[in-house]
Coordinates of C-alpha atoms in Angstrom, one line a residue:
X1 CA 87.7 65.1 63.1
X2 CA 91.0 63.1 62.3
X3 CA 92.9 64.8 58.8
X4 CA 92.5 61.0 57.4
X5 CA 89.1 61.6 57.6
X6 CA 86.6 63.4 55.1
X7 CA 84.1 65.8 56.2
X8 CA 80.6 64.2 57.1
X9 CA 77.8 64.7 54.5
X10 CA 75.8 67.7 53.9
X11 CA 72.8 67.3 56.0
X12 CA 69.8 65.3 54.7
X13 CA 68.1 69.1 54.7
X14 CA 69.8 70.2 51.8
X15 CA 69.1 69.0 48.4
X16 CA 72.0 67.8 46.3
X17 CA 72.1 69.2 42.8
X18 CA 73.6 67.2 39.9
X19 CA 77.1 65.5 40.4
X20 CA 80.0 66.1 37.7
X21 CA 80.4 62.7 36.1
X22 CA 82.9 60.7 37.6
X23 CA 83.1 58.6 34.2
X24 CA 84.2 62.1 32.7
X25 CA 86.5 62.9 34.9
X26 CA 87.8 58.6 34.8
X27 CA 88.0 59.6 31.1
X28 CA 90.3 63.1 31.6
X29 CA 92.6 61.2 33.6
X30 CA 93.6 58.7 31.6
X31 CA 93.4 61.1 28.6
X32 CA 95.8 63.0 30.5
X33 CA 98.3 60.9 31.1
X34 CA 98.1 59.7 27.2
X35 CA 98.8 62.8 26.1
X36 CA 101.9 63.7 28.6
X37 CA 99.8 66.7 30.0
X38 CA 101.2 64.6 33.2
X39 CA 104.6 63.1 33.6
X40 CA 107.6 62.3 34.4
X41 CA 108.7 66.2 32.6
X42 CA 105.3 67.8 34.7
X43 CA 104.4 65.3 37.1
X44 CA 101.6 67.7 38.8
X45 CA 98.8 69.5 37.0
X46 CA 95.7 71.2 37.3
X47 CA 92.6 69.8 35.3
X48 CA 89.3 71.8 34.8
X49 CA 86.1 70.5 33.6
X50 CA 84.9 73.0 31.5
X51 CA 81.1 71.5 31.1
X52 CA 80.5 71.5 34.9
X53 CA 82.0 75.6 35.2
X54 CA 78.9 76.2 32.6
X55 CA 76.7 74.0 34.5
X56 CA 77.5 75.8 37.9
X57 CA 77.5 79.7 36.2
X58 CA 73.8 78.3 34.6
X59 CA 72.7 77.1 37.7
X60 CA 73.7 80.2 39.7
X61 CA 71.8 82.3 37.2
X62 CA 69.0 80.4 37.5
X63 CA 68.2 80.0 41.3
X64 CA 68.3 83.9 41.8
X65 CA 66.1 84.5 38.6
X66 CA 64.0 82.4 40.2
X67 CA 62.6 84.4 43.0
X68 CA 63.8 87.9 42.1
X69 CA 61.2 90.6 40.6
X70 CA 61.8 91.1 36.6
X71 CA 64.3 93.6 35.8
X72 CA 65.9 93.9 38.7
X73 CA 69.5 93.9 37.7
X74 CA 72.0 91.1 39.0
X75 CA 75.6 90.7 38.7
X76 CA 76.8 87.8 39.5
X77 CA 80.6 89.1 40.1
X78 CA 82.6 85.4 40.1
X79 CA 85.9 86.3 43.4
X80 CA 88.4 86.5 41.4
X81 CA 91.0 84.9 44.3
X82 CA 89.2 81.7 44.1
X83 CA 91.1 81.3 40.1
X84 CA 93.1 83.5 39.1
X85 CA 93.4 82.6 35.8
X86 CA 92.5 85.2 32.7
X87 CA 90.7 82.0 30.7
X88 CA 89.1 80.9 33.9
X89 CA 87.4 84.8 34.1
X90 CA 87.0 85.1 30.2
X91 CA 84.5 82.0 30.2
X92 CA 82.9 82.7 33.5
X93 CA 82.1 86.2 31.8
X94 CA 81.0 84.3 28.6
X95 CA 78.7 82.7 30.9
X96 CA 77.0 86.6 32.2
X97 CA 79.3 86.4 35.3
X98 CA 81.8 89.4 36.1
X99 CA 84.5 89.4 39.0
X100 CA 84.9 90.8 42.2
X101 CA 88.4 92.1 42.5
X102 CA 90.7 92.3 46.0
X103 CA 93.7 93.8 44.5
X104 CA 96.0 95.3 42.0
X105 CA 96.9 91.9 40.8
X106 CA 93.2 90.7 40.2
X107 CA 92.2 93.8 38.9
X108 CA 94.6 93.6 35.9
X109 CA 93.6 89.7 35.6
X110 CA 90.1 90.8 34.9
X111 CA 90.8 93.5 32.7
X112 CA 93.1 90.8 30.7
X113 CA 90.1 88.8 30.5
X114 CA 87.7 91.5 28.9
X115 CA 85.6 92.0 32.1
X116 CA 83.8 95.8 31.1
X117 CA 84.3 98.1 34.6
X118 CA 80.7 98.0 34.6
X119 CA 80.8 94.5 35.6
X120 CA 83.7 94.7 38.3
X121 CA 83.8 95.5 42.2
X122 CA 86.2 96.0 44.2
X123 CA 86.7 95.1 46.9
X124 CA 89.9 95.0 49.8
X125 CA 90.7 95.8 53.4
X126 CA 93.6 97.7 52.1
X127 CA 93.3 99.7 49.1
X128 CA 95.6 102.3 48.3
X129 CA 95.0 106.0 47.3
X130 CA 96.3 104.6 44.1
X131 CA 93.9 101.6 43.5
X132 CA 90.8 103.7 44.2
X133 CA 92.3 106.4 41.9
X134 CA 92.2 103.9 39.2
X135 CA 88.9 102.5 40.3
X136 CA 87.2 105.7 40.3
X137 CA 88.7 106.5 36.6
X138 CA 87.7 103.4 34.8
X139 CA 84.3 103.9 36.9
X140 CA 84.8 100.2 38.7
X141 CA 82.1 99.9 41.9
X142 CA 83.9 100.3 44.8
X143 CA 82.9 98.8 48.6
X144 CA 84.6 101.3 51.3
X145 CA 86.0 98.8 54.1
X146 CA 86.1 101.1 56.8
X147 CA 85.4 105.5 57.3
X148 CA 88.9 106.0 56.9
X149 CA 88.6 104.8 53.6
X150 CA 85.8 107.0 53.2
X151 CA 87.5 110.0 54.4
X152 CA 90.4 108.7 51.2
X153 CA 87.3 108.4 48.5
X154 CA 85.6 111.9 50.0
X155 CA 88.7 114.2 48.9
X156 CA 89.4 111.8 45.9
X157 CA 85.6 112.1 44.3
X158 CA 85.9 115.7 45.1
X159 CA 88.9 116.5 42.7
X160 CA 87.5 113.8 40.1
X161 CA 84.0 113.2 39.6
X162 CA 83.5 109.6 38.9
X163 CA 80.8 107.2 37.4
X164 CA 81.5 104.5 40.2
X165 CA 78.6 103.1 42.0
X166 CA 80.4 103.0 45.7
X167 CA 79.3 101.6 48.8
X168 CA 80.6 100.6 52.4
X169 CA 81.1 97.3 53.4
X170 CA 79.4 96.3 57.4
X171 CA 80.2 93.5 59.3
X172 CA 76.8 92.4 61.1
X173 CA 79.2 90.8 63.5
X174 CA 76.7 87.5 64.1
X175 CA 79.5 85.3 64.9
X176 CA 82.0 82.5 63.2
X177 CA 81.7 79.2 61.4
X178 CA 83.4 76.1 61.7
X179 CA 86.8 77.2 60.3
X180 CA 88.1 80.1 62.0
X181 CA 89.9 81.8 60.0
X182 CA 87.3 81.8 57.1
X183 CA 84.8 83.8 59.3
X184 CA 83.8 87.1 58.6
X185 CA 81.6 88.2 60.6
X186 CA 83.0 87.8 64.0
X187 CA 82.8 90.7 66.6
X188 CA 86.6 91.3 65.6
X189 CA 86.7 90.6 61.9
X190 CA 89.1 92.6 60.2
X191 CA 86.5 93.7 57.4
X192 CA 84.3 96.1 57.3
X193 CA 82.8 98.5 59.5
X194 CA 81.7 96.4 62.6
X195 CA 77.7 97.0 63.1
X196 CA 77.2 96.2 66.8
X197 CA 80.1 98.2 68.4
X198 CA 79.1 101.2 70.2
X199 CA 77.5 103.7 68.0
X200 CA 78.7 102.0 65.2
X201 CA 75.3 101.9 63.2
X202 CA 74.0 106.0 64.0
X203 CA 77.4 106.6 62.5
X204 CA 77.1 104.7 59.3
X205 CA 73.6 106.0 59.1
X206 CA 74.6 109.5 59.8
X207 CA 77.5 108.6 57.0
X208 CA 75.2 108.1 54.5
X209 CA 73.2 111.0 54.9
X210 CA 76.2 113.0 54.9
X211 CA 77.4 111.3 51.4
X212 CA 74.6 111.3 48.7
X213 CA 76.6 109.8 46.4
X214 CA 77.1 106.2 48.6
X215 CA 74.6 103.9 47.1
X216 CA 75.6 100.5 47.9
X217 CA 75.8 98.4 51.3
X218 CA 77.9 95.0 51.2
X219 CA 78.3 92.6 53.6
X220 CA 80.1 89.3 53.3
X221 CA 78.9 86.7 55.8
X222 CA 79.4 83.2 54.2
X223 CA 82.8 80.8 53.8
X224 CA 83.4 77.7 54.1
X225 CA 82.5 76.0 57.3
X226 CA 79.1 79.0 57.5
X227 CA 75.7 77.7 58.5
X228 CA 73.3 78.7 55.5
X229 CA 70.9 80.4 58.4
X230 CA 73.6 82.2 59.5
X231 CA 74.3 83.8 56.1
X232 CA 70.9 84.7 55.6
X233 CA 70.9 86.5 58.7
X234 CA 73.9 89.0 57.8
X235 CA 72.0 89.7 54.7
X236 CA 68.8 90.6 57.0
X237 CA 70.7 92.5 58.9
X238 CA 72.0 94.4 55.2
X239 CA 68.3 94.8 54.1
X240 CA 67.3 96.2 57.6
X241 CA 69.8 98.1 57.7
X242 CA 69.3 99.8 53.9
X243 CA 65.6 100.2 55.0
X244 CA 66.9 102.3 58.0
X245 CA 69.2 104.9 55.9
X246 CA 65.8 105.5 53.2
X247 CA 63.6 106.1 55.7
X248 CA 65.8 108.7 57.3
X249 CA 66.8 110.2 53.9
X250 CA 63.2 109.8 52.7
X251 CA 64.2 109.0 49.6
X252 CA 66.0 105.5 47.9
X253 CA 69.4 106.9 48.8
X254 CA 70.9 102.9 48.7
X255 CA 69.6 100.9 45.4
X256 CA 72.2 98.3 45.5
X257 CA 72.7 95.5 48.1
X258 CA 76.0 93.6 47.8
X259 CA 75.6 90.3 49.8
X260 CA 78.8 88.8 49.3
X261 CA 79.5 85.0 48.7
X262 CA 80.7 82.2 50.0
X263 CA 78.3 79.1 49.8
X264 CA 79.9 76.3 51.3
X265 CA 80.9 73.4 49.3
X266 CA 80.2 69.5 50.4
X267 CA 83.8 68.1 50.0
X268 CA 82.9 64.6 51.6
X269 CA 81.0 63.3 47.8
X270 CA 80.3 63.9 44.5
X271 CA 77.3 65.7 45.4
X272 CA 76.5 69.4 45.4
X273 CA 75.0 70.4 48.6
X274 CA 73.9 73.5 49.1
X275 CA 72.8 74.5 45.8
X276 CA 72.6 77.9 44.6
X277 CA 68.9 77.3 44.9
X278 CA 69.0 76.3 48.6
X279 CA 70.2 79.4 49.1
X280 CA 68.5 81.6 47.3
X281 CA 65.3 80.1 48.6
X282 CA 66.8 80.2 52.0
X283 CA 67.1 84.2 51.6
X284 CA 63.8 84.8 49.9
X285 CA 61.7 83.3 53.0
X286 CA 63.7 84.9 55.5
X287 CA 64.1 88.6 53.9
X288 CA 61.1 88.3 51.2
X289 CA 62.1 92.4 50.5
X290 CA 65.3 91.9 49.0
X291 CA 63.8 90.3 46.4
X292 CA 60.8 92.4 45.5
X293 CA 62.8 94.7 43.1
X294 CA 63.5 98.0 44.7
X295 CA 67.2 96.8 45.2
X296 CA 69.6 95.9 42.5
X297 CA 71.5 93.0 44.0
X298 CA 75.4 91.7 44.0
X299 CA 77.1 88.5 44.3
X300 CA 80.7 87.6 44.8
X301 CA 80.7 83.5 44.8
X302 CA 84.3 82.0 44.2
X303 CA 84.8 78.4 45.8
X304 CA 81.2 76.7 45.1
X305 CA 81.7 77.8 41.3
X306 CA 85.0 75.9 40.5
X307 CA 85.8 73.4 43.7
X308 CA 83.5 70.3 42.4
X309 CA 85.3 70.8 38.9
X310 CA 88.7 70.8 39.6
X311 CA 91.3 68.6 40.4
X312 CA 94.8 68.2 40.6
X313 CA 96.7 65.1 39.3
X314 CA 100.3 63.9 40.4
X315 CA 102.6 61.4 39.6
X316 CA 103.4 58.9 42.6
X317 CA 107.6 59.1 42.5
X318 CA 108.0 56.3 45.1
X319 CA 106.2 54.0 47.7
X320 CA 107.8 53.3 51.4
X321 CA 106.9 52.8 54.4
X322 CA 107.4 53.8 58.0
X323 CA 106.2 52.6 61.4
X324 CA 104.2 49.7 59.7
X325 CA 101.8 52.7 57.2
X326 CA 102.4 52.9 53.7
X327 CA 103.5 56.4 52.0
X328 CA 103.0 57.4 48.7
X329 CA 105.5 60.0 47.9
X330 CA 103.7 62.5 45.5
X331 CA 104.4 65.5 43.7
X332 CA 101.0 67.4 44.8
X333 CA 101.8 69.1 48.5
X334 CA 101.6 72.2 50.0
X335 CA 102.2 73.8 46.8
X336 CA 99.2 73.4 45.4
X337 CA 97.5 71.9 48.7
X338 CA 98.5 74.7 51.4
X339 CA 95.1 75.0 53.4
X340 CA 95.0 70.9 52.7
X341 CA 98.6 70.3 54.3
X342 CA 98.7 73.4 56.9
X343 CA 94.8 72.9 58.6
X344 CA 94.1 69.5 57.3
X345 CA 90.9 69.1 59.7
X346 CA 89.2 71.8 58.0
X347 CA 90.0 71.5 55.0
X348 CA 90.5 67.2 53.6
X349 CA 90.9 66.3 50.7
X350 CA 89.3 63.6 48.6
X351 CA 92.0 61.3 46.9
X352 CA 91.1 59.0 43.9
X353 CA 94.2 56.5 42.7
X354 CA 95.0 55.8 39.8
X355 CA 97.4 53.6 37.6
X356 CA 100.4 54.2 35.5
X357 CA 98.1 54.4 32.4
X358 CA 95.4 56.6 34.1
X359 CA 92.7 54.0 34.7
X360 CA 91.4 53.6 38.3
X361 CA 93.0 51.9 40.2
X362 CA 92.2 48.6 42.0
X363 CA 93.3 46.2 44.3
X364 CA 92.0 45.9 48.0
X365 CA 92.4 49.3 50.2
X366 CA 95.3 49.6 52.9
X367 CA 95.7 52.6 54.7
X368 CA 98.7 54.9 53.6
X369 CA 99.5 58.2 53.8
X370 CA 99.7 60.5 51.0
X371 CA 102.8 62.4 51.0
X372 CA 104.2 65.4 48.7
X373 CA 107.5 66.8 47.9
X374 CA 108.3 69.6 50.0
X375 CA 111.0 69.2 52.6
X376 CA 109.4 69.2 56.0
X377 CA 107.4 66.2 57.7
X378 CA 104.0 67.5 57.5
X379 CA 103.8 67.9 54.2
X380 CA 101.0 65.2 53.5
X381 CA 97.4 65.6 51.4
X382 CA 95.9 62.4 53.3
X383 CA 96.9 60.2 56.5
X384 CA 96.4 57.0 56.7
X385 CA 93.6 56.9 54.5
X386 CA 92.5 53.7 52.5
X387 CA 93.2 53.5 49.4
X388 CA 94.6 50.5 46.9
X389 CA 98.2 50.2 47.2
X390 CA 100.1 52.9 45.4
X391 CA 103.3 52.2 43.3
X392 CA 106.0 54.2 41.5
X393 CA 104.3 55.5 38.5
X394 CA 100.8 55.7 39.5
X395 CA 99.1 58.7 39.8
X396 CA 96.6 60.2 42.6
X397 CA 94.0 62.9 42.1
X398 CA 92.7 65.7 44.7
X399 CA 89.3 66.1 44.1
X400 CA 87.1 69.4 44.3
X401 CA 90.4 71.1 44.0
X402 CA 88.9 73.5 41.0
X403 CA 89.5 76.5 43.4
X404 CA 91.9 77.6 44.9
X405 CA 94.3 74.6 44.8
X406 CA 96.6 74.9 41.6
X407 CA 95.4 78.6 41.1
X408 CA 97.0 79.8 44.7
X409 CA 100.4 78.2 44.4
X410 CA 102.6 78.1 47.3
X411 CA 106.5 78.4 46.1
X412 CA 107.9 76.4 48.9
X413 CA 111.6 75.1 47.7
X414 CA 111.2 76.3 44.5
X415 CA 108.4 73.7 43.3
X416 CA 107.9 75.5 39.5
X417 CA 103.5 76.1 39.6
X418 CA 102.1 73.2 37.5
X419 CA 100.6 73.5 33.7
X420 CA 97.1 74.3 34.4
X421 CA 94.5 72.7 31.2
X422 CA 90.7 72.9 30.6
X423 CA 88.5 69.6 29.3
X424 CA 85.3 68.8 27.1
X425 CA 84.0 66.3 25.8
X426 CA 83.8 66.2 22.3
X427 CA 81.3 64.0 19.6
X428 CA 83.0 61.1 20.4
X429 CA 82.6 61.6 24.0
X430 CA 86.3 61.9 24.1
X431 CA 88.3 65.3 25.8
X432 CA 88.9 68.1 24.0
X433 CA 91.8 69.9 25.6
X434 CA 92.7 73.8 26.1
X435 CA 96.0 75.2 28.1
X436 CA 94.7 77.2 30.6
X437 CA 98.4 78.0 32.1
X438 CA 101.5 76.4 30.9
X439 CA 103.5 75.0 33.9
X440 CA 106.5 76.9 34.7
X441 CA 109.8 76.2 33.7
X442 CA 113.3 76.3 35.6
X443 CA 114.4 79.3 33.6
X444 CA 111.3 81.3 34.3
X445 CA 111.2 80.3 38.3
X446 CA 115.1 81.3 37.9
X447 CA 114.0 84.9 36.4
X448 CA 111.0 85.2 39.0
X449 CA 113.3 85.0 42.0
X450 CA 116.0 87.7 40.8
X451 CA 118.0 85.6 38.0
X452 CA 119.2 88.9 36.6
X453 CA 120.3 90.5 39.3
X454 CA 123.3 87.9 40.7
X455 CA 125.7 90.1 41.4
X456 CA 123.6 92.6 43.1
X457 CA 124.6 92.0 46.4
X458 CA 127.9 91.1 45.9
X459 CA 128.4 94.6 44.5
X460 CA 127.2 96.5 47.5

């Protein structure tokens, strides 16, 4: 697959759900350009539809209530590393959701955002003797990643008993998708504790007899670029292997399956294929049990949540060209496009053009690249992709850019991280408009990379 070209579509197996409304999201980009929310001042920004968030969190909701036993409790914990933003987590909680945490950083940013403990896991390859400290104080679930973090949490819930539902995390080691270094479950993934390595599964057994208090199992299968049938069978693989450890212990020593994430999202249309129902149907015909309600279940989805409801809008600076192709020279790059720019076959982009005033852009296609501001050659969104000619003061949009993109900036030459705001449409039909982040000024980029502490060196 050529970077200039979008992924194919989702296969004619998988039923779309609703699309966001692209007259909506015509309607927020001209609205913000009106307004000045872009620029010539803040030429980049991040726009997030705040209907379609709801929509997705409803829909997520749904699908699993669907087919799982009444009363079985569900939490839905939104990955935290697909937005970090405390508004983003406040409204996904508003919407029954709760966050699964990979760090220090994200733990604070859902503790901002009023997520209760109760409805927080963590979760990391990492984790210091510190973060599971605090974890096991405010009674956060934790997922072990490995027995020598086990060893770390057997010593630390001896000296302070906790209220933390913990667990250990397997890798059912069932192979990779089509992206690398998104797979999980490859025979030498760095996460978890890998199932099929010699003597691997007596020992997490035999672990789990030895530690009454371990409830939980978790695997994480799914990313982007993960066959559907292929996530379904690492959570098989979790329910076999929960059904394993409560025979032996004859009794329900695990209660809680965490199955992870990572439903893949169609980036080729407006279309959302899979759906959360896809899956969860998917799951329920090929391991019925998990649904019957003897296990309380988890869920840690992050991209398919926010992508199709994001985007990010830039100003086009200038229009050249070079070898016979047009360039539009953008202020959206690898600082708000990394994955985009640095493994552009995996992960394209759709671009939509637009004029000086916001309004879509017409005029018959010619192939040009897309081009953004940092200084090295391959920093480019889109190559040779059609699109009407661009000119000084238009503006393009990256499209299902809601995670990820301007939440995860990349501070290559100093690009300050781009204002960040949330739309609705109001009686009128009209957006309604909510900072999410303010973008970042020179002074506070200055302070962020040591502005008070010039002479320091010098002084040595």
């Amino acid at each position: 697959m050529s970077p200039a070209t979008p992924p194919p579509p989702p296969s004619p197996d998988s039923s779309a759900g609703p699309s966001p409304a692209p007259a909506l999201r015509d309607r927020a980009v001209a609205a913000a350009v009106t307004q000045g929310l872009v620029s010539a001042a803040d030429p980049v920004a991040g726009l997030l539809d705040i209907t379609g968030i709801r929509r997705s969190a409803a829909e997520l909701r749904a699908a699993f209530d669907e087919f799982t036993a009444p009363g079985t409790p569900v939490l839905h914990a939104f990955a935290v590393k697909a937005a970090s933003l405390v508004p983003v987590l406040r409204l996904l909680a508003q919407e029954g959701l709760g966050c699964e945490v990979a760090s220090p950083g994200e733990l604070a940013l859902a503790r901002a955002a009023g997520v209760p403990p109760a409805r927080t896991v963590l979760d990391s390859p990492a984790k210091t003797h510190a973060e599971l400290r605090e974890a096991l104080a405010l009674g956060i679930a934790v997922n072990a990643d490995s027995f020598g973090e086990l060893d770390r949490l057997d010593a630390l819930t001896a000296s302070a008993p906790t209220t933390s539902p913990l667990g250990l995390r397997v890798n059912p080691q069932l192979g990779g998708g089509s992206i690398d270094a998104m797979s999980t479950a490859t025979g030498t993934s760095k996460f978890g504790v890998a199932l099929r390595d010699a003597d691997a599964r007596e020992r997490v057994v035999r672990t789990f007899l030895d530690r009454p208090w371990l409830t939980r199992l978790h695997a994480h299968v799914g990313s982007q670029g993960m066959p559907l049938e292929l996530m379904a069978d690492g959570v098989r693989v979790l329910y076999e292997l929960a059904e394993e450890i409560n025979e032996k212990a004859a009794r329900a020593q695990v209660t809680t399956l965490d199955i992870g994430g990572g439903l893949p999202v169609n980036f080729a249309s407006d279309a959302v294929a899979p759906t959360y129902r896809d899956y969860a149907r998917l799951l329920h015909r090929t391991v019925p049990g998990l649904f019957d309600g003897r296990y309380g279940l988890v869920t840690e989805f992050g991209r398919s949540l926010l992508a199709k409801h994001g985007l990010v809008l830039a100003r086009v600076e200038y229009a050249k060209s070079a070898g016979g192709r047009r360039i539009a020279v953008t202020h959206a790059g690898a600082q708000v496009a990394t994955r985009t720019v640095f493994a552009p076959d995996a992960w394209p982009v759709r671009v939509a053009a637009y004029d000086a005033q916001g309004r879509p852009k017409t005029g018959e296609p010619v192939a040009q690249d897309v081009a953004g501001p940092c200084c090295f050659a391959g920093d480019l969104v889109a190559r040779n992709r059609p699109l009407p000619p661009l000119e000084p003061g238009d503006h393009v949009a990256l499209l299902d850019t809601g995670a990820y993109y301007f939440s995860t900036h990349f501070a290559y030459n100093s690009l300050p991280r781009p204002g960040v705001h949330g739309y609705a449409p109001g009686p009128d039909g009209a957006p309604r408009w909510a900072t999410v982040r303010a973008a970042q000024r020179l002074a506070e980029l200055v302070a962020e990379s040591g502005g008070g502490y010039g002479d320091a060196l010098t002084q040595l």
